[in-house]
Coordinates of C-alpha atoms in Angstrom, one line a residue:
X25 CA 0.0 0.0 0.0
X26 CA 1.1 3.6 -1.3
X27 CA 0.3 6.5 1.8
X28 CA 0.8 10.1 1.3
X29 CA 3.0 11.5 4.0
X30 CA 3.2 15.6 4.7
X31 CA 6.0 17.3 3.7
X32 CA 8.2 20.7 2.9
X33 CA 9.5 21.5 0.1
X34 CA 9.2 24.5 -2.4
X35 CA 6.8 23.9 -6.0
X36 CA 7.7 26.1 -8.5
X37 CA 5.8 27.6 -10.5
X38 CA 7.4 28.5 -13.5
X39 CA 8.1 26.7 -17.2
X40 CA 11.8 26.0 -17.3
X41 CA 12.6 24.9 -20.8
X42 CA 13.8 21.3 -20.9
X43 CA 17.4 22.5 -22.9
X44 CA 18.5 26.0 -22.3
X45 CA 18.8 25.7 -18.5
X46 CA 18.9 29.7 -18.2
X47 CA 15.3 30.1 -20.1
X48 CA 12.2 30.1 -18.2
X49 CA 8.5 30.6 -19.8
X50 CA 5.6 32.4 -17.9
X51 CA 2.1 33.7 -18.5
X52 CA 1.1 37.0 -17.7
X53 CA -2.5 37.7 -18.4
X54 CA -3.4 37.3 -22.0
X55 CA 0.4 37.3 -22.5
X56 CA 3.3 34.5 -23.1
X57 CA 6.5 35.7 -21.7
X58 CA 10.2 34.6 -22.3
X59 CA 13.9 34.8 -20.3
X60 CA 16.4 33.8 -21.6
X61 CA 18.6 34.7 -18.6
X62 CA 17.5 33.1 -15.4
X63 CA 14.2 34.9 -14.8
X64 CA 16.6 38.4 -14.5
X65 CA 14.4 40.5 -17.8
X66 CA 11.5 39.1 -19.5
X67 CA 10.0 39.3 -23.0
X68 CA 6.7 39.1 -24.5
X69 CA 6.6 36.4 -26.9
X70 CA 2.7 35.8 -27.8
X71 CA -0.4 37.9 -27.1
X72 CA -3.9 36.4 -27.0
X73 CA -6.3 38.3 -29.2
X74 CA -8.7 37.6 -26.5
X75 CA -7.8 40.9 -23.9
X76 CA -10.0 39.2 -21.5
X77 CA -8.0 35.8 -21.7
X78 CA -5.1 34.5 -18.9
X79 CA -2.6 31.9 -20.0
X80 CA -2.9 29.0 -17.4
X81 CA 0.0 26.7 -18.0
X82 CA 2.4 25.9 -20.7
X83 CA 4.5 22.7 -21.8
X84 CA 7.2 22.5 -23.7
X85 CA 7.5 19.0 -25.2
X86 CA 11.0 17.3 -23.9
X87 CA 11.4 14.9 -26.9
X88 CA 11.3 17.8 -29.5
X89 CA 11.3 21.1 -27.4
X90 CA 10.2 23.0 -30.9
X91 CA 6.5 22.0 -29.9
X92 CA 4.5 23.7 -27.2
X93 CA 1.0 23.8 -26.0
X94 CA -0.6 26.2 -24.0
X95 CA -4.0 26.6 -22.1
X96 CA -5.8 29.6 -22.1
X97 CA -9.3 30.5 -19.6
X98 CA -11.2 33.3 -20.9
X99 CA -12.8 35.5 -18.4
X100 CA -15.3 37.2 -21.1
X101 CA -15.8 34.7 -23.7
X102 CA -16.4 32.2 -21.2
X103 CA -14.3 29.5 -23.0
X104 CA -10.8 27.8 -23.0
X105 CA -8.4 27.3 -25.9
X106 CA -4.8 25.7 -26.1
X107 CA -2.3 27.1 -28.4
X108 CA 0.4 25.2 -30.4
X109 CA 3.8 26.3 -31.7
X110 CA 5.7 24.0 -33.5
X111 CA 8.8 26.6 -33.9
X112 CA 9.6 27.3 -30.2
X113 CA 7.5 30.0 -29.9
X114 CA 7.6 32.1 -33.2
X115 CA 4.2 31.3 -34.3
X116 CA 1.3 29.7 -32.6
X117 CA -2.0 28.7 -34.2
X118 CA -5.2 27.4 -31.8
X119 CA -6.1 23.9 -31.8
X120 CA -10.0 23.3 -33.0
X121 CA -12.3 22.3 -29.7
X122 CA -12.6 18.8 -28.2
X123 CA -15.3 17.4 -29.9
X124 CA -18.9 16.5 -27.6
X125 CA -17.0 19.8 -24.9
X126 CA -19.0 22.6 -24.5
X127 CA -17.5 26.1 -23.7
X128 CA -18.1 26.5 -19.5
X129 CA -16.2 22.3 -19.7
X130 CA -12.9 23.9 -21.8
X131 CA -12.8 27.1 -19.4
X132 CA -10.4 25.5 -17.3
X133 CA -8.3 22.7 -18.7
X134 CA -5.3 21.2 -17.4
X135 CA -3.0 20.2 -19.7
X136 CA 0.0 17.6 -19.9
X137 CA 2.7 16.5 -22.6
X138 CA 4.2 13.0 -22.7
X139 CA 7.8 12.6 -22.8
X140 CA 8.1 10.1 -26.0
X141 CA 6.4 11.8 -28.5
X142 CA 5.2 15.6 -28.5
X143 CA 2.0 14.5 -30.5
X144 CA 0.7 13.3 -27.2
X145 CA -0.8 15.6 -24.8
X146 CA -3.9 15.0 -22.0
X147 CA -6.3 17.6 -20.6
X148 CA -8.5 18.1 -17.8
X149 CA -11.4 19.9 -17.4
X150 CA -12.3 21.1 -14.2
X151 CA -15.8 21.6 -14.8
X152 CA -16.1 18.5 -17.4
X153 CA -19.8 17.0 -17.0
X154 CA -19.9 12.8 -16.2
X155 CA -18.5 11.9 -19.9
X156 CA -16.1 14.4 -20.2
X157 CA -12.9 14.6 -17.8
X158 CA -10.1 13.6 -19.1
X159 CA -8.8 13.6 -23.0
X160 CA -6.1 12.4 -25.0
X161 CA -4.2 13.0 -28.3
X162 CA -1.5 11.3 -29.7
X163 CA -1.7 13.4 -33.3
X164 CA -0.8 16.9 -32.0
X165 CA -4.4 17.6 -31.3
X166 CA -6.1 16.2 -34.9
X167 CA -8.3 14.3 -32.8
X168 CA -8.9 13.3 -28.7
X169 CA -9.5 10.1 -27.1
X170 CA -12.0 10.2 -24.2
X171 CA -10.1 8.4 -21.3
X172 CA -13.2 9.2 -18.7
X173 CA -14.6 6.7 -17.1
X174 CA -17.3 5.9 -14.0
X175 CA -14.5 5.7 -11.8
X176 CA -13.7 9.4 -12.1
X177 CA -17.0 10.6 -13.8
X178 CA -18.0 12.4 -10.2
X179 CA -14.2 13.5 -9.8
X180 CA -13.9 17.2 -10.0
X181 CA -9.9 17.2 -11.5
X182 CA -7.8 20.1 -10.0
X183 CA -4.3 19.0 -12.1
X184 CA -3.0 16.4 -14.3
X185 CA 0.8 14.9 -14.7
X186 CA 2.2 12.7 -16.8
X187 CA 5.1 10.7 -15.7
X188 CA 8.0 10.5 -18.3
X189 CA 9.9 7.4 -18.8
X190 CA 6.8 5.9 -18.8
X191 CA 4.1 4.1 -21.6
X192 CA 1.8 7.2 -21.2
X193 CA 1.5 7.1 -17.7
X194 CA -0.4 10.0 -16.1
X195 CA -2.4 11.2 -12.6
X196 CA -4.8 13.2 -11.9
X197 CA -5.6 15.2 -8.9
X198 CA -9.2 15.2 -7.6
X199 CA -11.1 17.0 -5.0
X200 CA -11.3 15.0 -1.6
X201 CA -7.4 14.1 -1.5
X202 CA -7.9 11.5 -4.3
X203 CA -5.4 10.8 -6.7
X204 CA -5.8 7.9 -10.0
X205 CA -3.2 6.7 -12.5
X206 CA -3.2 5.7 -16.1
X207 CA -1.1 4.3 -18.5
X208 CA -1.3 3.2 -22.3
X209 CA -1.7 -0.1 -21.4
X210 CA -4.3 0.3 -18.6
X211 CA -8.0 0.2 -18.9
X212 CA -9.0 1.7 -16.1
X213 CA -7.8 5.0 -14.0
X214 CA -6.7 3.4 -10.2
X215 CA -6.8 5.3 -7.1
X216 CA -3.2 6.0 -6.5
X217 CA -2.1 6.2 -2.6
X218 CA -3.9 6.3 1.0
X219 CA -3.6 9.0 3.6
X220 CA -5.0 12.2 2.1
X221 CA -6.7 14.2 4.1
X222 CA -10.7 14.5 2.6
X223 CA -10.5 18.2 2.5
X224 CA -7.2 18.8 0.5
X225 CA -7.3 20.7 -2.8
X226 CA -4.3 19.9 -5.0
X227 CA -2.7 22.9 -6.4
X228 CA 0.1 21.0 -8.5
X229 CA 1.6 17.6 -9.2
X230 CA 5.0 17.1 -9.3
X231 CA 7.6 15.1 -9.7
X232 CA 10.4 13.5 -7.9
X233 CA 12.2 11.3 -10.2
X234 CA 15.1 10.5 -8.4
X235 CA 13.4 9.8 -5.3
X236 CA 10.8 7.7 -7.2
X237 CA 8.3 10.1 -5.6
X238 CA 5.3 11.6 -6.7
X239 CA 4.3 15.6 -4.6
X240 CA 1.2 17.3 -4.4
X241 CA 1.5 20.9 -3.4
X242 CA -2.2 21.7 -2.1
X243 CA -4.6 23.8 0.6
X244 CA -3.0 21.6 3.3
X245 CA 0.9 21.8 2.3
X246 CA 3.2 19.6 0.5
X247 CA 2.6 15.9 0.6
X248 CA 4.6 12.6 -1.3
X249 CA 4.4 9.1 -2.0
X250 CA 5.9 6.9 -4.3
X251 CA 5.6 7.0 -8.5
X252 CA 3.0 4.1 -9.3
X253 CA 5.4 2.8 -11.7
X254 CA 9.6 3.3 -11.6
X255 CA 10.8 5.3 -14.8
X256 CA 12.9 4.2 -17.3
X257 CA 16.3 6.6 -17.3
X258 CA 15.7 9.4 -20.1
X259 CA 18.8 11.1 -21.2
X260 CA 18.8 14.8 -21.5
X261 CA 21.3 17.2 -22.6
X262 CA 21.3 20.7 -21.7
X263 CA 23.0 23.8 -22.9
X264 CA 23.4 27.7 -21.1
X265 CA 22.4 28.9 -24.2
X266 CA 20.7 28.7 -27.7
X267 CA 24.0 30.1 -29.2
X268 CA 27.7 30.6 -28.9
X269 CA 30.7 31.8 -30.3
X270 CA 34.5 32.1 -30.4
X271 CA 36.6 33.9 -31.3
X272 CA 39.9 32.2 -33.6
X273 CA 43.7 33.5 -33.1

């Protein structure tokens, strides 16, 4: 048996890029924001035609960091959107609705990448109804695969992680101090871990791969327990910069 134990620890909150260690991504109300030098200056580098929009979380896909998605809540239209750049940022185009979602579901959506492939990426809606929770895609967003099911179709879902080095592994936070895990293979979602407290609201997932652990950052501090699955090792090289130069005597 898996039990949550509390813990301290610090859960930060920003978008490092999974290369260039000094470059860090943010949003900023309707507005997509870029350092490249440790957090010290910051640049816009998208802005939602929506003025009334915020930009709720961003991933920048670790097998090819050139695609990124980002969730967007509208606080006039009413509605959610992701955006997707397939040239680091340069240019971003909107991906078309989840089919059978209607626009109060997609307000707020959670969203995940996988490590092996940067076609695949899960969402959660917060406010989804019964049959819609959770979706994926494995084709950049062509089309979703509805992984709800009656296990979670009474689970409100405050975040969603997926756990690289896996086969699509991924867990979702619910109200009540509930978390479940999937993978590719799995047919069902699993309740993942005992000891939550009933009133704990999970903020983030994140996690711990060399400890094999799993955090929740949430209303009642910082908790951890163990991955459902171990990881296989995922080599990553990383640079200081996009960039260099020398000069020849």
């Amino acid at each position: 048996t898996r039990y949550w134990r509390d813990w301290s620890s610090d859960v930060c909150s920003s978008d490092l890029h999974p290369v260039y260690i000094n470059e860090v991504w943010i949003g900023n109300g309707n507005r997509i924001m870029r350092s490249t030098n440790d957090g010290a200056s910051y640049s816009t580098v998208f802005t939602s035609s929506d003025t009334g929009a915020v930009i709720q979380h961003i991933e920048i896909c670790r097998s090819n960091p050139d695609v990124m998605y980002v969730s967007q809540r509208s606080n006039i239209l009413y509605d959610g959107k992701i955006w997707k750049s397939t040239n680091a940022g340069a240019a971003w185009t909107s991906l078309a609705d989840i089919p059978g979602t209607t626009r109060s579901e997609r307000r707020v959506m959670k969203i995940t990448a996988g490590s092996r492939s940067s076609n695949v990426l899960f969402v959660a809606l917060l406010n989804g109804t019964k049959t819609n929770k959770v979706f994926k895609t494995t084709n950049g967003g062509l089309s979703w695969i509805n992984l709800t099911s009656d296990l979670i179709s009474t689970q409100g879902i405050s975040d969603i992680m997926a756990q690289y080095g896996t086969d699509d592994g991924v867990y979702i936070a619910c109200y009540n101090g509930k978390v479940y895990y999937r993978n590719a293979v799995m047919t069902e979602w699993i309740q993942h871990g005992e000891g939550l407290p009933y009133a704990l609201f999970t903020r983030a997932l994140k996690p711990m791969y060399r400890d094999n652990k799993i955090r929740v950052g949430s209303s009642l501090g910082i908790w951890e327990a163990p991955l459902f699955e171990r990881s296989k090792p995922q080599a990553q090289p990383c640079v200081d910069k996009r960039s260099t130069s020398c000069v020849q005597i």
